[in-house]
């Protein structure tokens, strides 16, 4: 997504997970025209108030469709295919979650670029990343992965799994089952 935003002339920004952070960021910086997160919260500033509204976002897609003869399936063909995981939740006692996140960050930051806005996002390449973060609402560490191929996806999942094995307080069963 970051590459596509840049291709279109935009400047991608990462902010912590949660729609409240989008609202604050869009109010503070009027150059932010569009925001979104995996949970389907989509924030559109132009011609609107800049808060998340699924109906409005759907209508904007219909507006784009009305301006072209292309079917929706063809409009996004040029965007490279990526492979992602669902959110993976690993039970971790609350009193250990942040210690684990900090340890993961330390163990990866010498080899890869780290973005530590909301947990640890590890940038393995321009099109492969992992997110390891402490849940704000449960006794879990949550993971997400994205890569340009299934093979790369498995590779980065394995790297994170190997780092998590250093922390026996983390129940990695759900991640192990996916590998």
XYZ file of C-alpha atoms in Angstrom:
179
model
C 0.000 0.000 0.000
C 2.815 2.367 0.875
C 4.305 2.029 -2.622
C 0.934 2.625 -4.315
C 0.327 5.771 -2.262
C 3.736 7.120 -3.301
C 3.086 6.244 -6.975
C -0.110 8.287 -6.796
C 1.807 11.274 -5.394
C 0.765 10.823 -1.792
C 2.811 10.670 1.369
C 1.960 7.612 3.470
C 1.842 8.021 7.239
C 1.518 5.374 9.919
C -0.318 6.051 13.125
C -1.308 3.785 16.028
C -4.152 1.330 15.512
C -7.599 2.663 16.387
C -10.083 4.953 14.723
C -9.698 7.579 17.448
C -6.084 8.095 16.317
C -7.225 8.618 12.716
C -9.706 11.242 13.797
C -7.082 13.131 15.792
C -4.461 12.881 13.020
C -6.889 14.125 10.362
C -7.990 17.022 12.539
C -4.380 17.998 13.283
C -3.076 17.642 9.700
C -5.418 18.831 6.959
C -3.144 17.380 4.265
C -4.307 13.870 5.251
C -7.075 13.136 2.755
C -7.611 9.420 3.301
C -7.022 7.024 6.162
C -7.840 3.424 6.780
C -7.102 0.316 8.744
C -7.622 -3.403 8.285
C -10.796 -3.318 10.394
C -12.423 -1.479 7.440
C -12.520 1.893 9.122
C -12.035 4.253 6.175
C -11.721 7.997 6.624
C -12.223 10.304 3.636
C -11.682 14.022 4.088
C -12.638 15.626 0.754
C -16.328 16.486 0.369
C -16.977 15.072 3.820
C -16.251 15.539 7.516
C -13.288 13.170 7.698
C -14.702 10.498 9.977
C -15.257 6.827 9.249
C -18.496 6.070 7.452
C -18.880 2.795 5.564
C -21.848 3.992 3.536
C -20.024 7.133 2.416
C -16.907 5.122 1.470
C -19.097 2.741 -0.577
C -20.753 5.648 -2.344
C -17.336 7.082 -3.229
C -16.371 3.755 -4.842
C -19.617 3.871 -6.830
C -18.751 7.433 -7.856
C -15.387 6.216 -9.204
C -17.126 3.413 -11.083
C -19.567 5.864 -12.651
C -16.643 7.765 -14.196
C -15.239 4.820 -16.137
C -16.311 2.043 -18.445
C -14.045 -0.408 -16.624
C -15.612 -2.979 -14.324
C -14.504 -2.854 -10.692
C -12.462 -6.038 -11.187
C -10.306 -4.250 -13.793
C -9.808 -1.008 -11.858
C -7.349 -2.573 -9.448
C -5.503 -4.953 -11.775
C -2.346 -2.840 -11.764
C -1.997 -3.091 -7.993
C 0.429 -5.917 -7.178
C -1.028 -8.989 -5.479
C 0.012 -9.456 -1.883
C -0.439 -12.312 0.542
C -1.577 -11.537 4.061
C -2.602 -13.300 7.217
C -5.585 -12.664 9.378
C -4.836 -11.273 12.805
C -3.066 -13.998 14.780
C -3.611 -13.828 18.544
C -1.068 -15.414 20.859
C -2.080 -15.607 24.510
C 0.460 -13.767 26.641
C -0.107 -12.708 30.252
C -0.677 -8.960 30.512
C 2.293 -8.472 32.808
C 4.640 -9.899 30.131
C 3.249 -8.454 26.866
C 5.334 -5.302 26.686
C 8.514 -7.026 27.849
C 8.099 -9.466 24.946
C 7.420 -6.659 22.448
C 10.530 -4.773 23.601
C 12.634 -7.928 23.355
C 11.371 -8.678 19.843
C 12.203 -5.117 18.822
C 15.749 -5.379 20.183
C 16.365 -8.725 18.490
C 15.237 -7.533 15.047
C 16.345 -3.898 14.814
C 19.943 -4.649 13.854
C 18.908 -6.656 10.789
C 15.759 -4.909 9.568
C 14.053 -1.540 9.597
C 11.672 -1.213 12.542
C 8.706 1.122 12.848
C 7.673 1.300 16.503
C 4.526 3.421 16.324
C 2.142 0.716 17.535
C 4.110 -2.326 18.557
C 6.892 -3.489 16.257
C 6.453 -3.387 12.499
C 9.384 -5.122 10.827
C 10.061 -4.129 7.232
C 11.723 -7.137 5.588
C 11.519 -5.587 2.095
C 9.432 -3.007 0.215
C 6.621 -5.549 0.014
C 7.076 -7.781 3.074
C 6.448 -6.904 6.700
C 5.366 -8.288 10.053
C 3.550 -6.518 12.859
C 3.947 -7.698 16.449
C 1.961 -5.715 18.991
C 0.448 -6.010 22.444
C -3.335 -6.080 22.400
C -4.927 -3.166 24.214
C -8.055 -5.160 25.040
C -6.953 -8.715 25.857
C -4.092 -10.833 27.189
C -2.656 -11.366 23.726
C 0.148 -10.404 21.449
C -1.281 -9.956 17.973
C 0.555 -10.603 14.738
C -0.055 -9.743 11.087
C 2.065 -10.558 8.071
C 2.144 -9.409 4.443
C 4.444 -10.389 1.572
C 4.655 -10.526 -2.214
C 4.528 -14.349 -2.307
C 3.357 -17.266 -0.189
C 6.980 -18.396 0.168
C 8.106 -15.002 1.489
C 5.087 -14.883 3.808
C 6.080 -18.232 5.366
C 9.706 -17.094 5.595
C 8.910 -13.965 7.605
C 6.418 -15.854 9.773
C 9.187 -18.333 10.580
C 11.569 -15.511 11.535
C 9.045 -14.062 13.988
C 8.214 -17.528 15.333
C 11.896 -18.185 16.034
C 12.170 -14.910 17.984
C 8.990 -15.619 19.961
C 10.354 -19.032 20.987
C 12.701 -17.127 23.310
C 9.640 -16.230 25.430
C 7.931 -19.297 26.950
C 5.157 -17.057 28.360
C 3.870 -16.611 24.773
C 1.533 -19.358 23.560
C 2.654 -19.602 19.914
C 0.309 -22.485 19.050
C -1.808 -20.479 16.605
C 1.274 -19.299 14.689
C 2.838 -22.776 14.631
C -0.382 -24.204 13.148
C -0.121 -21.779 10.202
C 3.441 -22.798 9.298
